[in-house]
Short mmCIF file of N, CA, C and O in Angstrom, two decimals:
data_model
loop_
_atom_site.label_atom_id
_atom_site.label_comp_id
_atom_site.label_asym_id
_atom_site.label_seq_id
_atom_site.Cartn_x
_atom_site.Cartn_y
_atom_site.Cartn_z
N UNK L 42 -0.06 16.77 9.78
CA UNK L 42 1.07 16.13 8.79
C UNK L 42 0.93 14.62 10.03
O UNK L 42 0.52 14.46 10.71
N UNK L 43 1.30 13.81 8.13
CA UNK L 43 0.66 12.19 8.44
C UNK L 43 2.80 11.60 8.33
O UNK L 43 2.52 11.65 7.47
N UNK L 44 2.83 10.92 9.33
CA UNK L 44 3.49 9.94 8.91
C UNK L 44 3.11 9.04 9.58
O UNK L 44 2.46 8.19 9.31
N UNK L 45 4.10 8.52 7.95
CA UNK L 45 3.80 6.59 7.84
C UNK L 45 5.65 6.07 7.45
O UNK L 45 6.35 6.64 7.15
N UNK L 46 5.37 5.36 8.11
CA UNK L 46 6.17 3.13 8.20
C UNK L 46 6.07 2.76 8.00
O UNK L 46 5.50 1.84 8.92
N UNK L 47 6.40 2.12 6.97
CA UNK L 47 6.89 0.41 6.54
C UNK L 47 7.73 -0.52 6.61
O UNK L 47 8.64 -0.41 7.31
N UNK L 48 6.76 -1.87 7.47
CA UNK L 48 7.36 -2.71 7.54
C UNK L 48 7.38 -4.51 7.37
O UNK L 48 5.86 -3.99 6.30
N UNK L 49 7.73 -4.91 7.11
CA UNK L 49 7.81 -6.55 7.07
C UNK L 49 8.27 -7.11 4.98
O UNK L 49 7.48 -8.66 5.05
N UNK L 50 8.25 -6.98 4.79
CA UNK L 50 9.74 -6.65 3.82
C UNK L 50 10.55 -8.16 3.83
O UNK L 50 10.91 -8.13 4.32
N UNK L 51 10.63 -8.70 3.22
CA UNK L 51 11.73 -9.55 2.81
C UNK L 51 12.42 -10.01 1.84
O UNK L 51 11.86 -9.64 0.87
N UNK L 52 12.34 -11.65 1.27
CA UNK L 52 13.51 -12.17 0.50
C UNK L 52 12.29 -13.55 0.79
O UNK L 52 11.98 -13.56 1.49
N UNK L 53 11.59 -13.73 -0.32
CA UNK L 53 10.82 -14.91 -0.73
C UNK L 53 10.95 -15.36 -1.72
O UNK L 53 11.73 -15.60 -2.71
N UNK L 54 10.49 -16.77 -1.37
CA UNK L 54 10.58 -17.74 -3.55
C UNK L 54 9.04 -17.16 -3.39
O UNK L 54 8.17 -17.47 -2.73
N UNK L 55 9.55 -17.71 -5.08
CA UNK L 55 7.90 -17.66 -6.08
C UNK L 55 6.35 -18.98 -5.11
O UNK L 55 7.04 -20.09 -3.89
N UNK L 56 5.20 -18.45 -5.50
CA UNK L 56 5.05 -18.75 -4.54
C UNK L 56 4.40 -17.89 -2.97
O UNK L 56 3.22 -19.05 -2.64
N UNK L 57 5.73 -17.70 -2.46
CA UNK L 57 5.93 -17.62 -0.73
C UNK L 57 4.42 -16.44 -0.53
O UNK L 57 4.01 -15.28 -1.46
N UNK L 58 4.26 -15.25 0.67
CA UNK L 58 3.40 -15.12 1.77
C UNK L 58 4.26 -13.87 2.51
O UNK L 58 5.73 -13.99 2.96
N UNK L 59 4.04 -12.40 2.09
CA UNK L 59 4.58 -11.80 3.24
C UNK L 59 2.96 -10.65 3.56
O UNK L 59 2.02 -10.42 2.78
N UNK L 60 3.76 -10.42 4.86
CA UNK L 60 2.70 -9.40 4.75
C UNK L 60 2.91 -7.90 5.66
O UNK L 60 3.99 -7.93 5.46
N UNK L 61 2.51 -6.87 4.52
CA UNK L 61 3.77 -5.59 5.29
C UNK L 61 2.95 -4.68 6.07
O UNK L 61 1.15 -4.62 5.53
N UNK L 62 3.54 -3.88 6.63
CA UNK L 62 2.62 -3.66 7.34
C UNK L 62 2.79 -2.21 7.50
O UNK L 62 3.53 -2.43 6.94
N UNK L 63 1.88 -0.81 7.45
CA UNK L 63 2.22 1.13 7.39
C UNK L 63 1.44 1.31 8.54
O UNK L 63 0.45 1.32 9.29
N UNK L 64 2.66 1.83 9.86
CA UNK L 64 1.80 2.64 10.81
C UNK L 64 2.23 3.55 10.96
O UNK L 64 2.52 4.64 10.28
N UNK L 65 0.84 4.17 10.70
CA UNK L 65 0.88 5.94 11.31
C UNK L 65 1.31 6.38 12.24
O UNK L 65 0.38 5.77 13.29
N UNK L 66 0.76 7.47 12.20
CA UNK L 66 0.67 8.55 13.12
C UNK L 66 -0.29 8.63 13.05
O UNK L 66 -1.79 8.73 12.71
N UNK L 67 -1.28 9.39 14.60
CA UNK L 67 -1.65 9.56 14.52
C UNK L 67 -2.75 10.82 13.20
O UNK L 67 -2.53 11.85 13.41
N UNK L 68 -4.39 10.83 13.05
CA UNK L 68 -4.88 11.39 12.05
C UNK L 68 -6.16 10.71 12.20
O UNK L 68 -6.65 10.12 12.56
N UNK L 69 -7.05 11.99 11.41
CA UNK L 69 -8.97 11.71 11.34
C UNK L 69 -8.81 10.37 10.50
O UNK L 69 -8.40 10.65 9.24
N UNK L 70 -8.89 8.78 9.80
CA UNK L 70 -8.75 8.57 9.59
C UNK L 70 -9.81 8.62 8.25
O UNK L 70 -9.84 7.99 7.59
N UNK L 71 -11.18 9.79 9.15
CA UNK L 71 -12.16 9.30 8.19
C UNK L 71 -12.19 9.59 6.86
O UNK L 71 -12.47 10.04 6.24
N UNK L 72 -11.37 11.28 7.32
CA UNK L 72 -10.91 12.38 6.31
C UNK L 72 -9.00 11.89 5.31
O UNK L 72 -8.78 12.09 4.42
N UNK L 73 -8.83 10.40 4.53
CA UNK L 73 -7.65 10.65 4.07
C UNK L 73 -7.67 9.16 3.81
O UNK L 73 -8.46 7.90 4.05
N UNK L 74 -7.73 8.23 2.28
CA UNK L 74 -7.36 7.03 1.66
C UNK L 74 -6.34 7.38 1.87
O UNK L 74 -5.32 7.63 1.16
N UNK L 75 -5.83 5.39 2.12
CA UNK L 75 -5.08 5.00 2.50
C UNK L 75 -4.52 4.32 0.65
O UNK L 75 -5.22 3.66 0.48
N UNK L 76 -2.63 4.49 0.57
CA UNK L 76 -2.75 3.54 -0.91
C UNK L 76 -1.95 2.73 -0.85
O UNK L 76 -0.98 3.31 0.64
N UNK L 77 -0.54 1.73 -1.43
CA UNK L 77 0.64 0.76 -1.38
C UNK L 77 0.69 0.45 -3.27
O UNK L 77 -0.33 0.90 -3.59
N UNK L 78 1.13 1.44 -2.49
CA UNK L 78 2.52 1.46 -4.45
C UNK L 78 3.68 0.87 -4.66
O UNK L 78 4.06 0.14 -3.37
N UNK L 79 4.48 1.03 -5.46
CA UNK L 79 5.30 -0.21 -5.90
C UNK L 79 6.58 -0.09 -7.14
O UNK L 79 5.85 1.08 -7.91
N UNK L 80 7.51 0.08 -6.96
CA UNK L 80 9.04 1.22 -7.35
C UNK L 80 10.28 -0.18 -8.36
O UNK L 80 10.35 -0.54 -6.87
N UNK L 81 9.75 -1.09 -9.10
CA UNK L 81 10.98 -1.89 -9.26
C UNK L 81 11.94 -1.03 -9.65
O UNK L 81 11.75 0.63 -10.80
N UNK L 82 13.25 -1.79 -10.37
CA UNK L 82 14.08 -0.76 -10.66
C UNK L 82 14.00 -0.23 -11.94
O UNK L 82 13.75 -1.15 -12.82
N UNK L 83 14.06 0.95 -11.82
CA UNK L 83 13.79 1.62 -13.63
C UNK L 83 12.20 1.66 -14.12
O UNK L 83 12.20 2.13 -15.28
N UNK L 84 11.73 1.57 -12.86
CA UNK L 84 10.08 1.85 -13.61
C UNK L 84 9.48 3.09 -12.86
O UNK L 84 10.24 2.98 -11.95
N UNK L 85 8.28 2.99 -13.32
CA UNK L 85 7.24 3.68 -12.66
C UNK L 85 6.99 3.60 -11.15
O UNK L 85 7.27 2.34 -11.62
N UNK L 86 7.15 5.01 -10.35
CA UNK L 86 5.79 4.29 -9.44
C UNK L 86 4.94 3.53 -9.48
O UNK L 86 4.22 4.60 -10.61
N UNK L 87 3.90 3.11 -9.44
CA UNK L 87 3.17 2.18 -9.45
C UNK L 87 1.54 1.63 -8.72
O UNK L 87 1.93 1.31 -7.17
N UNK L 88 0.55 2.63 -8.81
CA UNK L 88 -0.24 1.98 -7.60
C UNK L 88 -0.75 0.93 -7.38
O UNK L 88 -0.82 0.00 -8.35
N UNK L 89 -0.67 -0.13 -6.47
CA UNK L 89 -1.03 -2.23 -6.59
C UNK L 89 -2.15 -1.76 -5.63
O UNK L 89 -3.75 -2.52 -6.23
N UNK L 90 -2.93 -0.94 -4.82
CA UNK L 90 -4.46 -0.82 -3.85
C UNK L 90 -4.44 0.14 -3.39
O UNK L 90 -3.56 0.43 -2.60
N UNK L 91 -5.27 -0.20 -2.66
CA UNK L 91 -6.51 1.50 -1.91
C UNK L 91 -7.78 0.77 -0.66
O UNK L 91 -8.36 0.45 -1.46
N UNK L 92 -7.64 2.12 -0.02
CA UNK L 92 -8.78 1.15 0.63
C UNK L 92 -9.02 3.10 0.69
O UNK L 92 -8.60 4.01 1.52
N UNK L 93 -10.65 3.53 1.39
CA UNK L 93 -11.09 4.04 1.15
C UNK L 93 -11.30 4.57 3.07
O UNK L 93 -11.50 3.44 4.00
N UNK L 94 -11.78 5.18 3.78
CA UNK L 94 -12.46 5.76 4.52
C UNK L 94 -13.49 5.09 5.02
O UNK L 94 -13.48 4.66 6.05
N UNK L 95 -14.06 5.00 4.48
CA UNK L 95 -16.19 3.29 4.26
C UNK L 95 -15.96 2.46 3.92
O UNK L 95 -16.56 0.98 4.29
N UNK L 96 -14.11 1.84 3.92
CA UNK L 96 -13.63 0.78 3.93
C UNK L 96 -12.92 -0.03 2.83
O UNK L 96 -13.03 -1.79 1.97
N UNK L 97 -13.43 1.13 1.19
CA UNK L 97 -13.87 0.15 -0.38
C UNK L 97 -12.36 0.48 -0.68
O UNK L 97 -11.92 0.98 -0.22
N UNK L 98 -12.04 -1.25 -1.16
CA UNK L 98 -11.24 -1.53 -1.88
C UNK L 98 -10.74 -1.23 -2.89
O UNK L 98 -11.79 -1.70 -3.76
N UNK L 99 -9.87 -1.18 -3.78
CA UNK L 99 -9.23 -1.84 -5.03
C UNK L 99 -7.24 -1.87 -4.90
O UNK L 99 -6.90 -1.69 -4.65
N UNK L 100 -8.01 -2.97 -6.51
CA UNK L 100 -6.93 -3.37 -6.49
C UNK L 100 -6.29 -3.14 -8.64
O UNK L 100 -7.41 -2.68 -9.17
N UNK L 101 -4.52 -3.58 -8.97
CA UNK L 101 -3.67 -3.57 -9.42
C UNK L 101 -4.90 -4.86 -10.08
O UNK L 101 -4.62 -5.50 -9.75
N UNK L 102 -5.01 -4.89 -10.83
CA UNK L 102 -5.51 -6.49 -12.18
C UNK L 102 -4.31 -7.26 -12.04
O UNK L 102 -4.21 -8.74 -11.63
N UNK L 103 -3.36 -6.18 -12.44
CA UNK L 103 -1.43 -7.78 -11.70
C UNK L 103 -2.00 -8.25 -10.54
O UNK L 103 -1.33 -9.12 -10.02
N UNK L 104 -2.61 -7.98 -9.62
CA UNK L 104 -2.63 -8.63 -7.97
C UNK L 104 -4.21 -8.47 -7.52
O UNK L 104 -4.31 -9.56 -6.25
N UNK L 105 -4.51 -8.57 -8.10
CA UNK L 105 -6.26 -9.24 -8.03
C UNK L 105 -6.42 -10.73 -7.36
O UNK L 105 -5.86 -11.00 -8.40
N UNK L 106 -7.07 -11.12 -6.24
CA UNK L 106 -7.58 -12.25 -6.02
C UNK L 106 -5.96 -13.26 -5.34
O UNK L 106 -5.65 -14.13 -4.33
N UNK L 107 -4.80 -11.94 -4.88
CA UNK L 107 -3.67 -12.64 -4.57
C UNK L 107 -2.83 -11.29 -3.91
O UNK L 107 -2.57 -11.67 -2.11
N UNK L 108 -3.45 -10.32 -3.50
CA UNK L 108 -3.67 -9.33 -2.01
C UNK L 108 -4.02 -9.05 -1.69
O UNK L 108 -5.80 -8.60 -2.56
N UNK L 109 -4.45 -8.52 -0.26
CA UNK L 109 -5.68 -7.52 0.39
C UNK L 109 -4.91 -6.29 1.00
O UNK L 109 -3.68 -7.21 1.78
N UNK L 110 -6.16 -5.54 0.45
CA UNK L 110 -5.15 -4.33 1.66
C UNK L 110 -6.32 -4.49 3.39
O UNK L 110 -7.57 -4.68 2.28
N UNK L 111 -6.55 -4.23 4.08
CA UNK L 111 -6.46 -3.86 5.51
C UNK L 111 -6.47 -3.55 6.37
O UNK L 111 -5.53 -2.31 6.22
N UNK L 112 -6.41 -2.74 6.91
CA UNK L 112 -6.21 -1.51 8.59
C UNK L 112 -6.85 -1.82 9.27
O UNK L 112 -8.22 -2.30 9.50
N UNK L 113 -6.61 -1.45 10.37
CA UNK L 113 -6.61 -1.52 11.56
C UNK L 113 -6.15 -0.34 12.05
O UNK L 113 -5.91 0.03 13.42
N UNK L 114 -7.77 0.21 12.09
CA UNK L 114 -7.96 1.65 13.19
C UNK L 114 -7.76 1.03 14.01
O UNK L 114 -6.61 2.43 14.07
N UNK L 115 -7.51 0.89 15.62
CA UNK L 115 -7.55 1.78 15.98
C UNK L 115 -6.03 0.73 16.80
O UNK L 115 -5.78 2.23 17.69
N UNK L 116 -5.74 0.54 16.01
CA UNK L 116 -3.71 0.80 16.33
C UNK L 116 -3.13 2.01 14.49
O UNK L 116 -2.14 1.95 15.11
N UNK L 117 -3.54 2.31 14.52
CA UNK L 117 -3.40 3.33 13.36
C UNK L 117 -2.50 1.86 12.59
O UNK L 117 -1.25 2.76 11.56
N UNK L 118 -2.48 1.58 11.93
CA UNK L 118 -1.92 0.59 10.58
C UNK L 118 -3.27 -0.57 9.87
O UNK L 118 -3.74 -0.27 9.88
N UNK L 119 -1.68 0.25 8.98
CA UNK L 119 -2.34 -0.79 7.37
C UNK L 119 -1.97 -1.67 6.80
O UNK L 119 -0.45 -1.73 7.32
N UNK L 120 -2.28 -2.49 6.24
CA UNK L 120 -1.26 -3.87 5.69
C UNK L 120 -1.85 -3.95 4.86
O UNK L 120 -2.72 -3.85 4.25
N UNK L 121 -0.79 -4.62 3.73
CA UNK L 121 -1.09 -5.54 3.18
C UNK L 121 -0.64 -7.00 3.04
O UNK L 121 0.77 -7.55 2.48
N UNK L 122 -1.75 -7.78 2.22
CA UNK L 122 -1.00 -9.24 2.68
C UNK L 122 -1.19 -9.69 0.93
O UNK L 122 -1.96 -9.79 0.58
N UNK L 123 0.63 -10.04 0.82
CA UNK L 123 0.73 -10.21 -0.37
C UNK L 123 0.98 -12.07 -0.42
O UNK L 123 2.34 -12.49 0.59
N UNK L 124 0.01 -12.60 -1.70
CA UNK L 124 -0.03 -14.47 -1.16
C UNK L 124 0.98 -14.72 -2.84
O UNK L 124 0.55 -14.14 -3.83
N UNK L 125 0.79 -15.50 -3.57
CA UNK L 125 1.14 -16.97 -3.99
C UNK L 125 2.56 -15.31 -4.86
O UNK L 125 1.84 -14.78 -6.25
N UNK L 126 3.37 -15.07 -4.70
CA UNK L 126 3.94 -13.77 -4.53
C UNK L 126 5.19 -13.96 -5.88
O UNK L 126 4.94 -15.78 -6.30
N UNK L 127 5.33 -13.53 -7.11
CA UNK L 127 5.98 -14.06 -8.18
C UNK L 127 6.79 -12.61 -8.59
O UNK L 127 6.66 -11.65 -8.07
N UNK L 128 7.87 -13.38 -9.70
CA UNK L 128 9.38 -12.55 -9.76
C UNK L 128 9.09 -11.08 -9.95
O UNK L 128 9.19 -10.54 -9.32
N UNK L 129 7.75 -10.41 -10.62
CA UNK L 129 7.38 -9.80 -11.40
C UNK L 129 6.96 -8.54 -9.94
O UNK L 129 6.31 -7.12 -10.19
N UNK L 130 6.15 -8.54 -9.04
CA UNK L 130 5.91 -8.79 -7.67
C UNK L 130 7.04 -7.64 -6.88
O UNK L 130 7.61 -7.07 -6.09
N UNK L 131 8.44 -7.99 -7.20
CA UNK L 131 9.39 -7.40 -6.78
C UNK L 131 10.10 -6.02 -7.59
O UNK L 131 9.77 -5.45 -7.97
N UNK L 132 10.00 -5.61 -6.25
CA UNK L 132 10.20 -3.70 -6.08
C UNK L 132 9.57 -3.22 -4.35
O UNK L 132 10.36 -3.72 -3.98
N UNK L 133 10.47 -2.19 -4.35
CA UNK L 133 10.30 -1.70 -2.87
C UNK L 133 8.41 -1.00 -3.60
O UNK L 133 8.01 -0.56 -3.60
N UNK L 134 8.30 -1.44 -2.05
CA UNK L 134 7.07 -0.75 -1.77
C UNK L 134 6.45 -0.42 -0.33
O UNK L 134 7.47 0.01 0.02
N UNK L 135 5.50 1.20 -0.96
CA UNK L 135 5.45 2.16 -0.22
C UNK L 135 4.44 2.68 0.31
O UNK L 135 3.18 1.66 -0.37
N UNK L 136 3.91 2.65 1.15
CA UNK L 136 2.28 3.27 1.93
C UNK L 136 2.09 4.57 1.54
O UNK L 136 3.29 5.49 2.09
N UNK L 137 0.76 5.04 1.68
CA UNK L 137 0.99 6.51 0.77
C UNK L 137 -1.04 7.15 2.27
O UNK L 137 -1.68 6.19 1.63
N UNK L 138 -0.68 8.71 1.79
CA UNK L 138 -2.05 8.91 2.42
C UNK L 138 -2.29 10.06 1.47
O UNK L 138 -1.24 11.03 1.65
N UNK L 139 -3.20 9.86 0.85
CA UNK L 139 -4.02 11.68 0.77
C UNK L 139 -4.82 11.96 0.78
O UNK L 139 -6.39 11.69 1.19
N UNK L 140 -5.03 13.81 1.54
CA UNK L 140 -6.49 13.66 2.64
C UNK L 140 -7.76 13.57 1.29
O UNK L 140 -7.77 14.63 -0.05
N UNK L 141 -8.57 13.58 2.55
CA UNK L 141 -10.24 12.64 1.55
C UNK L 141 -10.22 11.62 1.53
O UNK L 141 -10.01 10.43 1.82
N UNK L 142 -12.05 11.75 1.64
CA UNK L 142 -12.89 10.86 2.34
C UNK L 142 -12.82 9.62 1.50
O UNK L 142 -12.69 8.21 1.90
N UNK L 143 -12.36 9.80 0.13
CA UNK L 143 -12.93 8.34 -0.71
C UNK L 143 -11.36 8.88 -1.84
O UNK L 143 -10.53 9.06 -1.10
N UNK L 144 -11.02 7.99 -2.27
CA UNK L 144 -9.89 7.59 -3.39
C UNK L 144 -10.00 8.20 -4.76
O UNK L 144 -11.33 7.13 -4.96
N UNK L 145 -10.08 8.96 -5.22
CA UNK L 145 -10.78 9.41 -6.58
C UNK L 145 -8.96 9.42 -7.61
O UNK L 145 -8.96 9.75 -8.40
N UNK L 146 -7.77 9.46 -6.34
CA UNK L 146 -6.38 8.71 -8.17
C UNK L 146 -5.60 7.46 -7.46
O UNK L 146 -5.38 7.59 -6.03
N UNK L 147 -5.16 7.49 -8.64
CA UNK L 147 -4.15 6.51 -8.99
C UNK L 147 -2.71 6.30 -9.43
O UNK L 147 -2.03 5.83 -9.89
N UNK L 148 -2.95 8.14 -9.50
CA UNK L 148 -1.65 8.44 -9.70
C UNK L 148 -1.03 9.23 -8.16
O UNK L 148 -0.70 10.04 -7.03
N UNK L 149 0.68 8.89 -8.31
CA UNK L 149 1.79 8.96 -6.75
C UNK L 149 1.71 10.77 -6.84
O UNK L 149 1.66 10.96 -5.69
N UNK L 150 1.78 10.39 -7.95
CA UNK L 150 2.21 13.05 -7.16
C UNK L 150 1.19 13.28 -6.62
O UNK L 150 1.50 13.78 -6.46
N UNK L 151 -0.39 12.02 -7.11
CA UNK L 151 -1.49 13.80 -6.24
C UNK L 151 -1.39 12.77 -4.51
O UNK L 151 -1.92 13.90 -4.54
N UNK L 152 -0.55 11.89 -3.89
CA UNK L 152 -0.70 11.26 -2.83
C UNK L 152 0.67 12.36 -2.08
O UNK L 152 1.11 12.44 -2.67
N UNK L 153 0.11 12.54 -0.86
CA UNK L 153 1.03 14.18 -0.15
C UNK L 153 1.71 13.34 0.95
O UNK L 153 3.21 13.75 0.70
N UNK L 154 1.50 11.89 1.63
CA UNK L 154 2.58 11.90 1.94
C UNK L 154 2.79 10.17 1.83
O UNK L 154 1.81 9.50 1.68
N UNK L 155 4.31 9.68 2.29
CA UNK L 155 4.64 9.15 2.43
C UNK L 155 5.61 7.92 3.00
O UNK L 155 6.01 8.92 4.08
N UNK L 156 5.21 7.13 3.11
CA UNK L 156 6.77 6.32 4.18
C UNK L 156 7.58 6.15 3.41
O UNK L 156 8.08 6.34 1.87
N UNK L 157 9.11 5.30 3.97
CA UNK L 157 10.35 5.24 3.39
C UNK L 157 10.92 4.55 2.34
O UNK L 157 11.30 3.81 1.28
N UNK L 158 9.73 2.66 2.71
CA UNK L 158 8.98 2.30 1.68
C UNK L 158 9.85 1.12 2.20
O UNK L 158 11.45 0.76 3.27
N UNK L 159 9.57 0.07 1.44
CA UNK L 159 10.23 -1.63 2.51
C UNK L 159 10.11 -2.36 0.71
O UNK L 159 9.78 -2.87 0.51
N UNK L 160 11.83 -3.08 0.97
CA UNK L 160 11.70 -3.45 0.04
C UNK L 160 11.83 -5.17 0.19
O UNK L 160 11.52 -5.49 0.77
N UNK L 161 10.63 -6.24 -1.19
CA UNK L 161 10.18 -6.50 -1.65
C UNK L 161 11.26 -7.81 -2.38
O UNK L 161 11.41 -6.83 -3.75
N UNK L 162 11.24 -9.14 -2.70
CA UNK L 162 11.55 -9.96 -3.54
C UNK L 162 11.30 -11.20 -4.24
O UNK L 162 11.85 -11.64 -2.73
N UNK L 163 11.41 -11.49 -4.96
CA UNK L 163 10.76 -12.58 -4.90
C UNK L 163 11.74 -13.44 -6.23
O UNK L 163 11.96 -13.04 -7.26
N UNK L 164 12.04 -14.80 -5.79
CA UNK L 164 13.26 -14.87 -6.28
C UNK L 164 12.66 -16.28 -7.14
O UNK L 164 11.73 -17.00 -6.79
N UNK L 165 13.09 -16.73 -8.04
CA UNK L 165 12.35 -17.98 -8.47
C UNK L 165 12.44 -18.81 -8.01
O UNK L 165 13.51 -19.58 -7.43
#
């Protein structure tokens, strides 16, 4: 069982930055794909970025060059650094974990473990 707890959301103006954190319970890092998803009101949950056990990352085209996923394995923390935020980035952000060393899916239904979410609001 993997427990995930997000923090770091908030309200910022266009062009601002936020860093989201996801604290993970003790687990074998090499066995999970870690990802960030987001869900805006009235929309489906959307994959944003992921990082596999080898450190390889992937990003949604809309956030490439602005968002960075990283982790601090010694502390069991996953991060999402978000820069140059836009109103369309407004959503609840979730971290998720899927068993497996690699990241082979971007479908939310395929991820077994989820945090409770943290709200990000970007105002014009």
